[in-house]
Amino acid sequence: MSLSIGLIVDGYVKLNNRSALENLLTHRRELLQKLNRVTGTDPKEAIVQISQEITVIEKALAALPQE
């Protein structure tokens, strides 16, 4: 996982910004779907990266109190 996504997620958690985390998660899931449809090149490393980011975001959302 990149350092930047960790810092972004940590910032949203500190601000208790569930909406921003949900938007980030939606974006990463859409990106993962697009990467899985790529042909002509091997997106394996990018898929692993995005999957790790999704896991981090999901854990952060689970740690936030429910609205």
PDB file of C-alpha atoms in Angstrom:
ATOM      1  CA  MET A   1       0.000   0.000   0.000  1.00  0.00           C
ATOM      2  CA  SER A   2       1.216   3.476  -0.757  1.00  0.00           C
ATOM      3  CA  LEU A   3       2.044   5.845   2.064  1.00  0.00           C
ATOM      4  CA  SER A   4      -0.221   8.498   0.591  1.00  0.00           C
ATOM      5  CA  ILE A   5      -3.432   6.446   0.791  1.00  0.00           C
ATOM      6  CA  GLY A   6      -2.596   5.579   4.397  1.00  0.00           C
ATOM      7  CA  LEU A   7      -2.199   9.247   5.263  1.00  0.00           C
ATOM      8  CA  ILE A   8      -5.414  10.179   3.469  1.00  0.00           C
ATOM      9  CA  VAL A   9      -7.385   7.457   5.249  1.00  0.00           C
ATOM     10  CA  ASP A  10      -5.867   8.398   8.620  1.00  0.00           C
ATOM     11  CA  GLY A  11      -6.856  12.016   8.039  1.00  0.00           C
ATOM     12  CA  TYR A  12     -10.441  11.093   7.219  1.00  0.00           C
ATOM     13  CA  VAL A  13     -10.622   8.878  10.301  1.00  0.00           C
ATOM     14  CA  LYS A  14      -9.324  11.680  12.540  1.00  0.00           C
ATOM     15  CA  LEU A  15     -11.959  13.982  11.062  1.00  0.00           C
ATOM     16  CA  ASN A  16     -14.596  11.250  11.439  1.00  0.00           C
ATOM     17  CA  ASN A  17     -15.420  11.795   7.764  1.00  0.00           C
ATOM     18  CA  ARG A  18     -17.329   8.655   6.834  1.00  0.00           C
ATOM     19  CA  SER A  19     -18.646  10.194   3.630  1.00  0.00           C
ATOM     20  CA  ALA A  20     -15.168  10.873   2.261  1.00  0.00           C
ATOM     21  CA  LEU A  21     -14.065   7.335   3.106  1.00  0.00           C
ATOM     22  CA  GLU A  22     -17.133   5.881   1.408  1.00  0.00           C
ATOM     23  CA  ASN A  23     -16.443   7.982  -1.697  1.00  0.00           C
ATOM     24  CA  LEU A  24     -12.813   6.863  -1.699  1.00  0.00           C
ATOM     25  CA  LEU A  25     -13.907   3.241  -1.369  1.00  0.00           C
ATOM     26  CA  THR A  26     -16.382   3.584  -4.232  1.00  0.00           C
ATOM     27  CA  HIS A  27     -13.699   5.094  -6.438  1.00  0.00           C
ATOM     28  CA  ARG A  28     -11.191   2.328  -5.645  1.00  0.00           C
ATOM     29  CA  ARG A  29     -13.786  -0.392  -6.318  1.00  0.00           C
ATOM     30  CA  GLU A  30     -14.632   1.154  -9.691  1.00  0.00           C
ATOM     31  CA  LEU A  31     -10.943   1.386 -10.510  1.00  0.00           C
ATOM     32  CA  LEU A  32     -10.467  -2.271  -9.596  1.00  0.00           C
ATOM     33  CA  GLN A  33     -13.319  -3.285 -11.901  1.00  0.00           C
ATOM     34  CA  LYS A  34     -11.728  -1.348 -14.758  1.00  0.00           C
ATOM     35  CA  LEU A  35      -8.317  -2.889 -14.098  1.00  0.00           C
ATOM     36  CA  ASN A  36      -9.830  -6.372 -14.195  1.00  0.00           C
ATOM     37  CA  ARG A  37     -11.110  -5.642 -17.723  1.00  0.00           C
ATOM     38  CA  VAL A  38      -7.767  -4.410 -19.071  1.00  0.00           C
ATOM     39  CA  THR A  39      -6.375  -6.328 -22.014  1.00  0.00           C
ATOM     40  CA  GLY A  40      -3.056  -6.061 -23.799  1.00  0.00           C
ATOM     41  CA  THR A  41      -1.032  -5.491 -20.644  1.00  0.00           C
ATOM     42  CA  ASP A  42      -0.667  -7.115 -17.245  1.00  0.00           C
ATOM     43  CA  PRO A  43      -2.288  -4.960 -14.537  1.00  0.00           C
ATOM     44  CA  LYS A  44      -1.489  -7.490 -11.793  1.00  0.00           C
ATOM     45  CA  GLU A  45       0.616  -5.094  -9.686  1.00  0.00           C
ATOM     46  CA  ALA A  46      -1.976  -2.333  -9.904  1.00  0.00           C
ATOM     47  CA  ILE A  47      -4.736  -4.790  -8.949  1.00  0.00           C
ATOM     48  CA  VAL A  48      -2.774  -5.863  -5.871  1.00  0.00           C
ATOM     49  CA  GLN A  49      -2.160  -2.224  -4.929  1.00  0.00           C
ATOM     50  CA  ILE A  50      -5.813  -1.203  -5.279  1.00  0.00           C
ATOM     51  CA  SER A  51      -6.973  -4.331  -3.422  1.00  0.00           C
ATOM     52  CA  GLN A  52      -4.707  -3.427  -0.507  1.00  0.00           C
ATOM     53  CA  GLU A  53      -6.045   0.111  -0.495  1.00  0.00           C
ATOM     54  CA  ILE A  54      -9.621  -1.192  -0.444  1.00  0.00           C
ATOM     55  CA  THR A  55      -8.777  -3.322   2.589  1.00  0.00           C
ATOM     56  CA  VAL A  56      -7.320  -0.303   4.431  1.00  0.00           C
ATOM     57  CA  ILE A  57     -10.363   1.837   3.645  1.00  0.00           C
ATOM     58  CA  GLU A  58     -12.789  -0.911   4.721  1.00  0.00           C
ATOM     59  CA  LYS A  59     -10.954  -1.328   8.036  1.00  0.00           C
ATOM     60  CA  ALA A  60     -11.077   2.411   8.631  1.00  0.00           C
ATOM     61  CA  LEU A  61     -14.823   2.503   7.910  1.00  0.00           C
ATOM     62  CA  ALA A  62     -15.387  -0.387  10.314  1.00  0.00           C
ATOM     63  CA  ALA A  63     -13.530   1.524  13.030  1.00  0.00           C
ATOM     64  CA  LEU A  64     -15.703   4.614  12.697  1.00  0.00           C
ATOM     65  CA  PRO A  65     -18.883   4.840  14.745  1.00  0.00           C
ATOM     66  CA  GLN A  66     -22.075   4.170  12.784  1.00  0.00           C
ATOM     67  CA  GLU A  67     -24.128   7.245  11.928  1.00  0.00           C
TER      68      GLU A  67
END
